[in-house]
Amino acid sequence: MADAALAPILDALQTVLGGERPVALHAPQFEGHEWDYLKDCLDTGWVSTAGGYVERFEQALCEATGIGQAIAVVNGTAALHLACRLAGVAPGDEVLLPSLTFVATANAVSYCGAMPHLVEVSPDTLGVDPAALAAHLEDIAEMRDGVCHNRRSGRPLRALIVMHTFGHPVELDAVAAVCERYRITLIEDAAEALGSRYQERHVGHWGRLGILSFNGNKILTTGGGGAILTNDAQLADRARHLSTTARQPQGWNFFHDELGYNYRLPNINAALGCAQLEQLPERLAAKRALAGRYQAAFRDCPGARMIEEPADSRSNYWLNALCLDSADEALRDALLAACEARGIQARPLWTPMHRLPMYRDCPRMALGVTEDLARRIVCLPSSAHLGVTA
């Protein structure tokens, strides 16, 4: 039965991928000035957290996104952690976030001593569902002295983190309206969404803070790396201070005025990022071309469909995701096994946060859509070079 159901799906995959084997889920590409910039770091000795490439990389990020301030840090998780601290998240708070996300989103909240509060996603965007969130807050939220609280737990609801899953933007205007109504700080987890736009603007403009990731599997990479995005210059200054161990500039003295973190991105990683950013337009075009090939191949495929960009959005299509018609984990796993046997690297969605041992007792709303999607979705090879035809 599974073989018959999988045959048209595997045939459609073959149409897109051809005979190339093995096929990675997402491989990095280095086709620009990477070697030149890295050699410059080695030749000059500027390989650590000081050096001109860090500022150059941050400025290039501002130009690429239209954001006023970018602060480069060691990885996306560090960026999320600092964003939570900058948003005022403190021990005893709750932070709303989707259960359908990579674990770093929830971990960053926990690093602050706060409690993740898990919310539902939309089947159209794979990100936070603003209507479901509004209904949930109507049920559980109350204002006390201008601060939104969870009336069931008594804890402040300090922030909402939305995650732009696979590069597909959430409904940011609707989400921002909910946050404004309840005076909740909006943070955009755009780790997967460099180059994605909502209503013609780059993601990151709706939240008070946003973050990016430049891990080796992202659309651009610095090896490890991330960034905090904000249009608030004071927040940016504080982010730079906290990410450099909160050291005060006092000549040769080592004086630190609060708890800080050694989170700044090294110059050698920033140099790699500068070279990669120069290739962003071509990379985005290749990713969209690959998404178009997948969509054409699966348009009439029985049993499955491709996840496509939501309305009012232009996705970077960081990962192409296949949604099976049947919410059958056994069928999903059979497809994953068949891909592996053919040298095709495919992956399921992340295990939802409410299924993980450290987060299973967190406050949460009904998560039926999250559970359903976790059983249906398979991530397909999405390296940009697959979208480039000879």
GROMACS .gro file of C-alpha atoms in nm:
model
  390
    1MET     CA    1   0.000   0.000   0.000
    2ALA     CA    2   0.277   0.242   0.096
    3ASP     CA    3   0.473   0.156  -0.219
    4ALA     CA    4   0.177   0.243  -0.441
    5ALA     CA    5   0.120   0.571  -0.257
    6LEU     CA    6   0.487   0.666  -0.273
    7ALA     CA    7   0.549   0.584  -0.640
    8PRO     CA    8   0.407   0.908  -0.790
    9ILE     CA    9   0.582   1.116  -0.522
   10LEU     CA   10   0.919   0.954  -0.595
   11ASP     CA   11   0.862   0.996  -0.969
   12ALA     CA   12   0.795   1.368  -0.921
   13LEU     CA   13   1.112   1.398  -0.713
   14GLN     CA   14   1.308   1.231  -0.989
   15THR     CA   15   1.172   1.488  -1.235
   16VAL     CA   16   1.321   1.771  -1.026
   17LEU     CA   17   1.646   1.613  -0.907
   18GLY     CA   18   1.745   1.411  -1.211
   19GLY     CA   19   2.031   1.170  -1.164
   20GLU     CA   20   2.243   1.366  -0.915
   21ARG     CA   21   2.323   1.150  -0.610
   22PRO     CA   22   2.365   1.191  -0.324
   23VAL     CA   23   2.154   1.502  -0.285
   24ALA     CA   24   2.196   1.700   0.038
   25LEU     CA   25   1.907   1.871   0.209
   26HIS     CA   26   2.083   2.207   0.194
   27ALA     CA   27   2.449   2.244   0.099
   28PRO     CA   28   2.644   2.572   0.130
   29GLN     CA   29   2.792   2.737  -0.178
   30PHE     CA   30   3.113   2.940  -0.206
   31GLU     CA   31   3.135   3.098  -0.550
   32GLY     CA   32   3.237   3.458  -0.485
   33HIS     CA   33   3.511   3.637  -0.294
   34GLU     CA   34   3.513   3.402   0.006
   35TRP     CA   35   3.875   3.292  -0.041
   36ASP     CA   36   3.995   3.649  -0.099
   37TYR     CA   37   3.829   3.789   0.213
   38LEU     CA   38   3.933   3.499   0.433
   39LYS     CA   39   4.291   3.526   0.312
   40ASP     CA   40   4.284   3.897   0.392
   41CYS     CA   41   4.186   3.814   0.752
   42LEU     CA   42   4.470   3.562   0.779
   43ASP     CA   43   4.724   3.790   0.615
   44THR     CA   44   4.640   4.084   0.842
   45GLY     CA   45   4.584   3.879   1.158
   46TRP     CA   46   4.232   4.015   1.215
   47VAL     CA   47   4.052   3.687   1.276
   48SER     CA   48   3.871   3.741   1.607
   49THR     CA   49   3.595   3.979   1.722
   50ALA     CA   50   3.781   4.293   1.612
   51GLY     CA   51   3.829   4.381   1.246
   52GLY     CA   52   3.669   4.573   0.964
   53TYR     CA   53   3.462   4.291   0.818
   54VAL     CA   54   3.224   4.284   1.116
   55GLU     CA   55   3.106   4.641   1.064
   56ARG     CA   56   3.104   4.589   0.687
   57PHE     CA   57   2.886   4.280   0.726
   58GLU     CA   58   2.644   4.460   0.956
   59GLN     CA   59   2.611   4.749   0.712
   60ALA     CA   60   2.550   4.508   0.425
   61LEU     CA   61   2.275   4.339   0.626
   62CYS     CA   62   2.110   4.677   0.682
   63GLU     CA   63   2.123   4.745   0.309
   64ALA     CA   64   1.984   4.400   0.222
   65THR     CA   65   1.695   4.420   0.469
   66GLY     CA   66   1.625   4.793   0.495
   67ILE     CA   67   1.661   4.765   0.874
   68GLY     CA   68   1.824   5.055   1.057
   69GLN     CA   69   2.055   4.849   1.279
   70ALA     CA   70   2.213   4.502   1.256
   71ILE     CA   71   2.430   4.349   1.529
   72ALA     CA   72   2.628   4.041   1.424
   73VAL     CA   73   2.659   3.761   1.681
   74VAL     CA   74   2.794   3.407   1.697
   75ASN     CA   75   2.474   3.223   1.601
   76GLY     CA   76   2.099   3.256   1.570
   77THR     CA   77   2.034   3.114   1.916
   78ALA     CA   78   2.255   3.382   2.073
   79ALA     CA   79   2.062   3.641   1.871
   80LEU     CA   80   1.732   3.506   2.005
   81HIS     CA   81   1.861   3.502   2.361
   82LEU     CA   82   1.977   3.864   2.339
   83ALA     CA   83   1.653   3.968   2.166
   84CYS     CA   84   1.456   3.825   2.457
   85ARG     CA   85   1.672   4.008   2.709
   86LEU     CA   86   1.643   4.332   2.512
   87ALA     CA   87   1.265   4.287   2.509
   88GLY     CA   88   1.269   4.279   2.889
   89VAL     CA   89   1.205   3.906   2.928
   90ALA     CA   90   1.293   3.814   3.286
   91PRO     CA   91   1.264   3.517   3.522
   92GLY     CA   92   0.899   3.446   3.598
   93ASP     CA   93   0.770   3.580   3.265
   94GLU     CA   94   0.596   3.386   2.991
   95VAL     CA   95   0.681   3.424   2.623
   96LEU     CA   96   0.436   3.317   2.354
   97LEU     CA   97   0.589   3.115   2.071
   98PRO     CA   98   0.481   2.847   1.824
   99SER     CA   99   0.509   2.486   1.929
  100LEU     CA  100   0.602   2.420   1.566
  101THR     CA  101   0.954   2.564   1.562
  102PHE     CA  102   1.319   2.470   1.598
  103VAL     CA  103   1.409   2.415   1.962
  104ALA     CA  104   1.633   2.724   1.976
  105THR     CA  105   1.325   2.948   1.988
  106ALA     CA  106   1.207   2.790   2.312
  107ASN     CA  107   1.559   2.749   2.452
  108ALA     CA  108   1.630   3.121   2.421
  109VAL     CA  109   1.328   3.193   2.639
  110SER     CA  110   1.443   2.937   2.895
  111TYR     CA  111   1.791   3.095   2.907
  112CYS     CA  112   1.620   3.406   3.045
  113GLY     CA  113   1.453   3.205   3.321
  114ALA     CA  114   1.116   3.255   3.152
  115MET     CA  115   0.848   3.004   3.051
  116PRO     CA  116   0.757   2.925   2.687
  117HIS     CA  117   0.382   2.951   2.627
  118LEU     CA  118   0.308   2.742   2.318
  119VAL     CA  119   0.063   2.863   2.054
  120GLU     CA  120  -0.095   2.735   1.736
  121VAL     CA  121   0.014   2.786   1.375
  122SER     CA  122  -0.169   2.845   1.050
  123PRO     CA  123  -0.170   2.575   0.780
  124ASP     CA  124  -0.123   2.853   0.523
  125THR     CA  125   0.194   3.009   0.665
  126LEU     CA  126   0.322   2.734   0.902
  127GLY     CA  127   0.372   3.021   1.148
  128VAL     CA  128   0.170   3.174   1.433
  129ASP     CA  129  -0.202   3.194   1.352
  130PRO     CA  130  -0.310   3.548   1.451
  131ALA     CA  131  -0.680   3.464   1.472
  132ALA     CA  132  -0.621   3.160   1.695
  133LEU     CA  133  -0.377   3.364   1.906
  134ALA     CA  134  -0.629   3.646   1.950
  135ALA     CA  135  -0.899   3.401   2.060
  136HIS     CA  136  -0.658   3.238   2.305
  137LEU     CA  137  -0.556   3.569   2.458
  138GLU     CA  138  -0.919   3.675   2.483
  139ASP     CA  139  -0.967   3.367   2.700
  140ILE     CA  140  -0.657   3.378   2.921
  141ALA     CA  141  -0.517   3.734   2.924
  142GLU     CA  142  -0.582   4.018   3.164
  143MET     CA  143  -0.418   4.358   3.197
  144ARG     CA  144  -0.267   4.463   3.529
  145ASP     CA  145  -0.111   4.807   3.554
  146GLY     CA  146  -0.060   4.814   3.179
  147VAL     CA  147   0.107   4.470   3.165
  148CYS     CA  148  -0.057   4.167   3.007
  149HIS     CA  149  -0.078   3.864   3.238
  150ASN     CA  150  -0.187   3.504   3.201
  151ARG     CA  151  -0.478   3.495   3.443
  152ARG     CA  152  -0.435   3.119   3.488
  153SER     CA  153  -0.068   3.124   3.589
  154GLY     CA  154  -0.043   3.483   3.713
  155ARG     CA  155   0.275   3.536   3.509
  156PRO     CA  156   0.333   3.836   3.279
  157LEU     CA  157   0.301   3.763   2.907
  158ARG     CA  158   0.608   3.962   2.810
  159ALA     CA  159   0.665   3.887   2.441
  160LEU     CA  160   0.557   3.693   2.135
  161ILE     CA  161   0.815   3.528   1.910
  162VAL     CA  162   0.689   3.451   1.560
  163MET     CA  163   0.894   3.219   1.343
  164HIS     CA  164   0.896   3.253   0.963
  165THR     CA  165   0.900   2.882   0.890
  166PHE     CA  166   1.112   2.778   0.590
  167GLY     CA  167   1.124   3.145   0.490
  168HIS     CA  168   0.744   3.188   0.462
  169PRO     CA  169   0.637   3.507   0.642
  170VAL     CA  170   0.357   3.494   0.898
  171GLU     CA  171   0.066   3.741   0.873
  172LEU     CA  172   0.270   4.016   1.029
  173ASP     CA  173   0.017   4.298   1.022
  174ALA     CA  174  -0.244   4.085   1.200
  175VAL     CA  175   0.009   3.951   1.451
  176ALA     CA  176   0.140   4.301   1.522
  177ALA     CA  177  -0.216   4.422   1.584
  178VAL     CA  178  -0.270   4.148   1.845
  179CYS     CA  179   0.057   4.243   2.016
  180GLU     CA  180  -0.036   4.610   2.018
  181ARG     CA  181  -0.376   4.536   2.169
  182TYR     CA  182  -0.224   4.338   2.456
  183ARG     CA  183   0.099   4.542   2.489
  184ILE     CA  184   0.311   4.239   2.413
  185THR     CA  185   0.653   4.290   2.252
  186LEU     CA  186   0.684   4.127   1.909
  187ILE     CA  187   1.009   3.948   1.819
  188GLU     CA  188   1.056   3.804   1.469
  189ASP     CA  189   1.253   3.481   1.446
  190ALA     CA  190   1.364   3.522   1.086
  191ALA     CA  191   1.646   3.268   1.118
  192GLU     CA  192   1.531   3.106   0.793
  193ALA     CA  193   1.395   3.414   0.620
  194LEU     CA  194   1.677   3.634   0.489
  195GLY     CA  195   1.542   3.778   0.164
  196SER     CA  196   1.175   3.708   0.246
  197ARG     CA  197   0.925   3.992   0.221
  198TYR     CA  198   0.578   4.061   0.355
  199GLN     CA  199   0.373   4.329   0.180
  200GLU     CA  200   0.684   4.438  -0.009
  201ARG     CA  201   0.895   4.493   0.304
  202HIS     CA  202   1.166   4.263   0.431
  203VAL     CA  203   1.067   4.062   0.737
  204GLY     CA  204   1.199   4.207   1.061
  205HIS     CA  205   1.027   4.545   1.028
  206TRP     CA  206   0.714   4.453   1.222
  207GLY     CA  207   0.877   4.336   1.545
  208ARG     CA  208   1.060   4.556   1.790
  209LEU     CA  209   1.343   4.310   1.731
  210GLY     CA  210   1.419   4.045   1.473
  211ILE     CA  211   1.692   3.787   1.431
  212LEU     CA  212   1.872   3.607   1.148
  213SER     CA  213   2.083   3.291   1.137
  214PHE     CA  214   2.383   3.216   0.914
  215ASN     CA  215   2.436   2.852   1.005
  216GLY     CA  216   2.588   2.630   0.737
  217ASN     CA  217   2.246   2.521   0.611
  218LYS     CA  218   2.100   2.870   0.570
  219ILE     CA  219   2.054   3.059   0.243
  220LEU     CA  220   2.380   3.242   0.322
  221THR     CA  221   2.636   3.123   0.574
  222THR     CA  222   2.914   3.257   0.791
  223GLY     CA  223   2.986   2.906   0.920
  224GLY     CA  224   2.816   2.984   1.248
  225GLY     CA  225   2.662   3.324   1.294
  226GLY     CA  226   2.352   3.529   1.348
  227ALA     CA  227   2.231   3.886   1.376
  228ILE     CA  228   1.988   4.099   1.571
  229LEU     CA  229   1.781   4.342   1.365
  230THR     CA  230   1.610   4.653   1.500
  231ASN     CA  231   1.509   5.002   1.399
  232ASP     CA  232   1.567   5.126   1.755
  233ALA     CA  233   1.918   5.276   1.782
  234GLN     CA  234   1.916   5.259   2.164
  235LEU     CA  235   1.830   4.891   2.158
  236ALA     CA  236   2.109   4.834   1.906
  237ASP     CA  237   2.361   5.007   2.132
  238ARG     CA  238   2.250   4.791   2.422
  239ALA     CA  239   2.274   4.478   2.207
  240ARG     CA  240   2.633   4.562   2.118
  241HIS     CA  241   2.712   4.625   2.484
  242LEU     CA  242   2.560   4.299   2.609
  243SER     CA  243   2.717   4.095   2.327
  244THR     CA  244   3.066   4.219   2.419
  245THR     CA  245   3.052   4.101   2.783
  246ALA     CA  246   2.904   4.437   2.892
  247ARG     CA  247   3.251   4.587   2.906
  248GLN     CA  248   3.274   4.961   2.956
  249PRO     CA  249   3.530   5.146   2.741
  250GLN     CA  250   3.777   5.255   3.009
  251GLY     CA  251   4.113   5.238   2.839
  252TRP     CA  252   4.303   4.930   2.944
  253ASN     CA  253   4.073   4.853   3.238
  254PHE     CA  254   3.843   4.554   3.231
  255PHE     CA  255   3.526   4.691   3.387
  256HIS     CA  256   3.191   4.525   3.317
  257ASP     CA  257   2.878   4.698   3.444
  258GLU     CA  258   2.628   4.408   3.420
  259LEU     CA  259   2.592   4.046   3.315
  260GLY     CA  260   2.697   4.027   2.952
  261TYR     CA  261   2.780   3.762   2.694
  262ASN     CA  262   3.073   3.681   2.468
  263TYR     CA  263   2.847   3.671   2.163
  264ARG     CA  264   3.012   3.895   1.902
  265LEU     CA  265   3.077   3.746   1.559
  266PRO     CA  266   3.447   3.695   1.475
  267ASN     CA  267   3.592   3.897   1.189
  268ILE     CA  268   3.682   3.585   0.991
  269ASN     CA  269   3.319   3.470   0.997
  270ALA     CA  270   3.200   3.817   0.902
  271ALA     CA  271   3.439   3.814   0.605
  272LEU     CA  272   3.272   3.498   0.481
  273GLY     CA  273   2.935   3.666   0.530
  274CYS     CA  274   3.038   3.971   0.328
  275ALA     CA  275   3.127   3.751   0.032
  276GLN     CA  276   2.805   3.554   0.066
  277LEU     CA  277   2.585   3.864   0.084
  278GLU     CA  278   2.727   3.983  -0.246
  279GLN     CA  279   2.561   3.677  -0.401
  280LEU     CA  280   2.221   3.714  -0.232
  281PRO     CA  281   2.018   3.827  -0.538
  282GLU     CA  282   2.140   3.533  -0.747
  283ARG     CA  283   2.087   3.293  -0.457
  284LEU     CA  284   1.728   3.410  -0.409
  285ALA     CA  285   1.656   3.377  -0.780
  286ALA     CA  286   1.795   3.023  -0.785
  287LYS     CA  287   1.588   2.926  -0.480
  288ARG     CA  288   1.269   3.054  -0.640
  289ALA     CA  289   1.352   2.873  -0.962
  290LEU     CA  290   1.393   2.547  -0.770
  291ALA     CA  291   1.064   2.606  -0.588
  292GLY     CA  292   0.897   2.658  -0.926
  293ARG     CA  293   1.034   2.326  -1.052
  294TYR     CA  294   0.903   2.144  -0.745
  295GLN     CA  295   0.562   2.308  -0.779
  296ALA     CA  296   0.537   2.211  -1.145
  297ALA     CA  297   0.640   1.852  -1.075
  298PHE     CA  298   0.392   1.805  -0.790
  299ARG     CA  299   0.100   2.006  -0.928
  300ASP     CA  300  -0.090   1.696  -1.042
  301CYS     CA  301   0.077   1.447  -0.811
  302PRO     CA  302  -0.174   1.231  -0.620
  303GLY     CA  303  -0.122   1.219  -0.248
  304ALA     CA  304   0.093   1.527  -0.193
  305ARG     CA  305   0.132   1.898  -0.263
  306MET     CA  306   0.407   2.154  -0.220
  307ILE     CA  307   0.385   2.423   0.048
  308GLU     CA  308   0.382   2.755  -0.140
  309GLU     CA  309   0.440   3.111  -0.024
  310PRO     CA  310   0.144   3.272   0.159
  311ALA     CA  311  -0.062   3.561   0.027
  312ASP     CA  312   0.098   3.909   0.041
  313SER     CA  313   0.442   3.747   0.072
  314ARG     CA  314   0.753   3.675  -0.128
  315SER     CA  315   0.932   3.383   0.030
  316ASN     CA  316   1.300   3.301  -0.003
  317TYR     CA  317   1.195   2.932  -0.019
  318TRP     CA  318   1.479   2.839   0.214
  319LEU     CA  319   1.340   2.486   0.239
  320ASN     CA  320   1.091   2.331   0.001
  321ALA     CA  321   0.832   2.134   0.196
  322LEU     CA  322   0.599   1.862   0.073
  323CYS     CA  323   0.265   1.816   0.249
  324LEU     CA  324   0.113   1.468   0.228
  325ASP     CA  325  -0.263   1.441   0.189
  326SER     CA  326  -0.275   1.184   0.468
  327ALA     CA  327  -0.174   1.265   0.827
  328ASP     CA  328  -0.009   0.926   0.850
  329GLU     CA  329   0.327   0.915   1.029
  330ALA     CA  330   0.396   0.567   0.895
  331LEU     CA  331   0.354   0.691   0.537
  332ARG     CA  332   0.569   0.995   0.607
  333ASP     CA  333   0.843   0.777   0.753
  334ALA     CA  334   0.820   0.535   0.461
  335LEU     CA  335   0.879   0.828   0.225
  336LEU     CA  336   1.178   0.943   0.430
  337ALA     CA  337   1.322   0.591   0.421
  338ALA     CA  338   1.264   0.560   0.045
  339CYS     CA  339   1.442   0.892  -0.012
  340GLU     CA  340   1.736   0.785   0.203
  341ALA     CA  341   1.766   0.458   0.011
  342ARG     CA  342   1.787   0.659  -0.313
  343GLY     CA  343   2.056   0.898  -0.183
  344ILE     CA  344   1.811   1.185  -0.134
  345GLN     CA  345   1.836   1.363   0.200
  346ALA     CA  346   1.489   1.452   0.326
  347ARG     CA  347   1.370   1.539   0.675
  348PRO     CA  348   1.045   1.561   0.876
  349LEU     CA  349   0.937   1.872   1.060
  350TRP     CA  350   1.088   1.937   1.400
  351THR     CA  351   0.931   1.753   1.691
  352PRO     CA  352   0.681   2.009   1.825
  353MET     CA  353   0.794   2.173   2.147
  354HIS     CA  354   0.506   2.033   2.354
  355ARG     CA  355   0.629   1.681   2.277
  356LEU     CA  356   0.980   1.748   2.412
  357PRO     CA  357   1.046   1.644   2.773
  358MET     CA  358   1.162   1.987   2.893
  359TYR     CA  359   0.863   2.169   2.742
  360ARG     CA  360   0.576   1.921   2.770
  361ASP     CA  361   0.439   2.090   3.084
  362CYS     CA  362   0.450   2.444   2.944
  363PRO     CA  363   0.124   2.639   2.918
  364ARG     CA  364  -0.029   2.599   2.576
  365MET     CA  365  -0.339   2.637   2.368
  366ALA     CA  366  -0.501   2.363   2.157
  367LEU     CA  367  -0.242   2.251   1.899
  368GLY     CA  368  -0.441   2.041   1.652
  369VAL     CA  369  -0.297   2.207   1.341
  370THR     CA  370   0.058   2.169   1.474
  371GLU     CA  371   0.002   1.797   1.539
  372ASP     CA  372  -0.151   1.749   1.195
  373LEU     CA  373   0.128   1.927   1.008
  374ALA     CA  374   0.398   1.737   1.199
  375ARG     CA  375   0.255   1.414   1.060
  376ARG     CA  376   0.229   1.536   0.700
  377ILE     CA  377   0.530   1.749   0.609
  378VAL     CA  378   0.857   1.631   0.454
  379CYS     CA  379   1.139   1.874   0.375
  380LEU     CA  380   1.304   1.819   0.036
  381PRO     CA  381   1.653   1.900  -0.099
  382SER     CA  382   1.674   2.276  -0.138
  383SER     CA  383   2.034   2.371  -0.218
  384ALA     CA  384   2.037   2.679  -0.439
  385HIS     CA  385   2.252   2.511  -0.704
  386LEU     CA  386   1.962   2.270  -0.773
  387GLY     CA  387   1.770   2.568  -0.908
  388VAL     CA  388   2.039   2.657  -1.161
  389THR     CA  389   1.994   2.492  -1.498
  390ALA     CA  390   2.282   2.442  -1.741
   0.00000   0.00000   0.00000
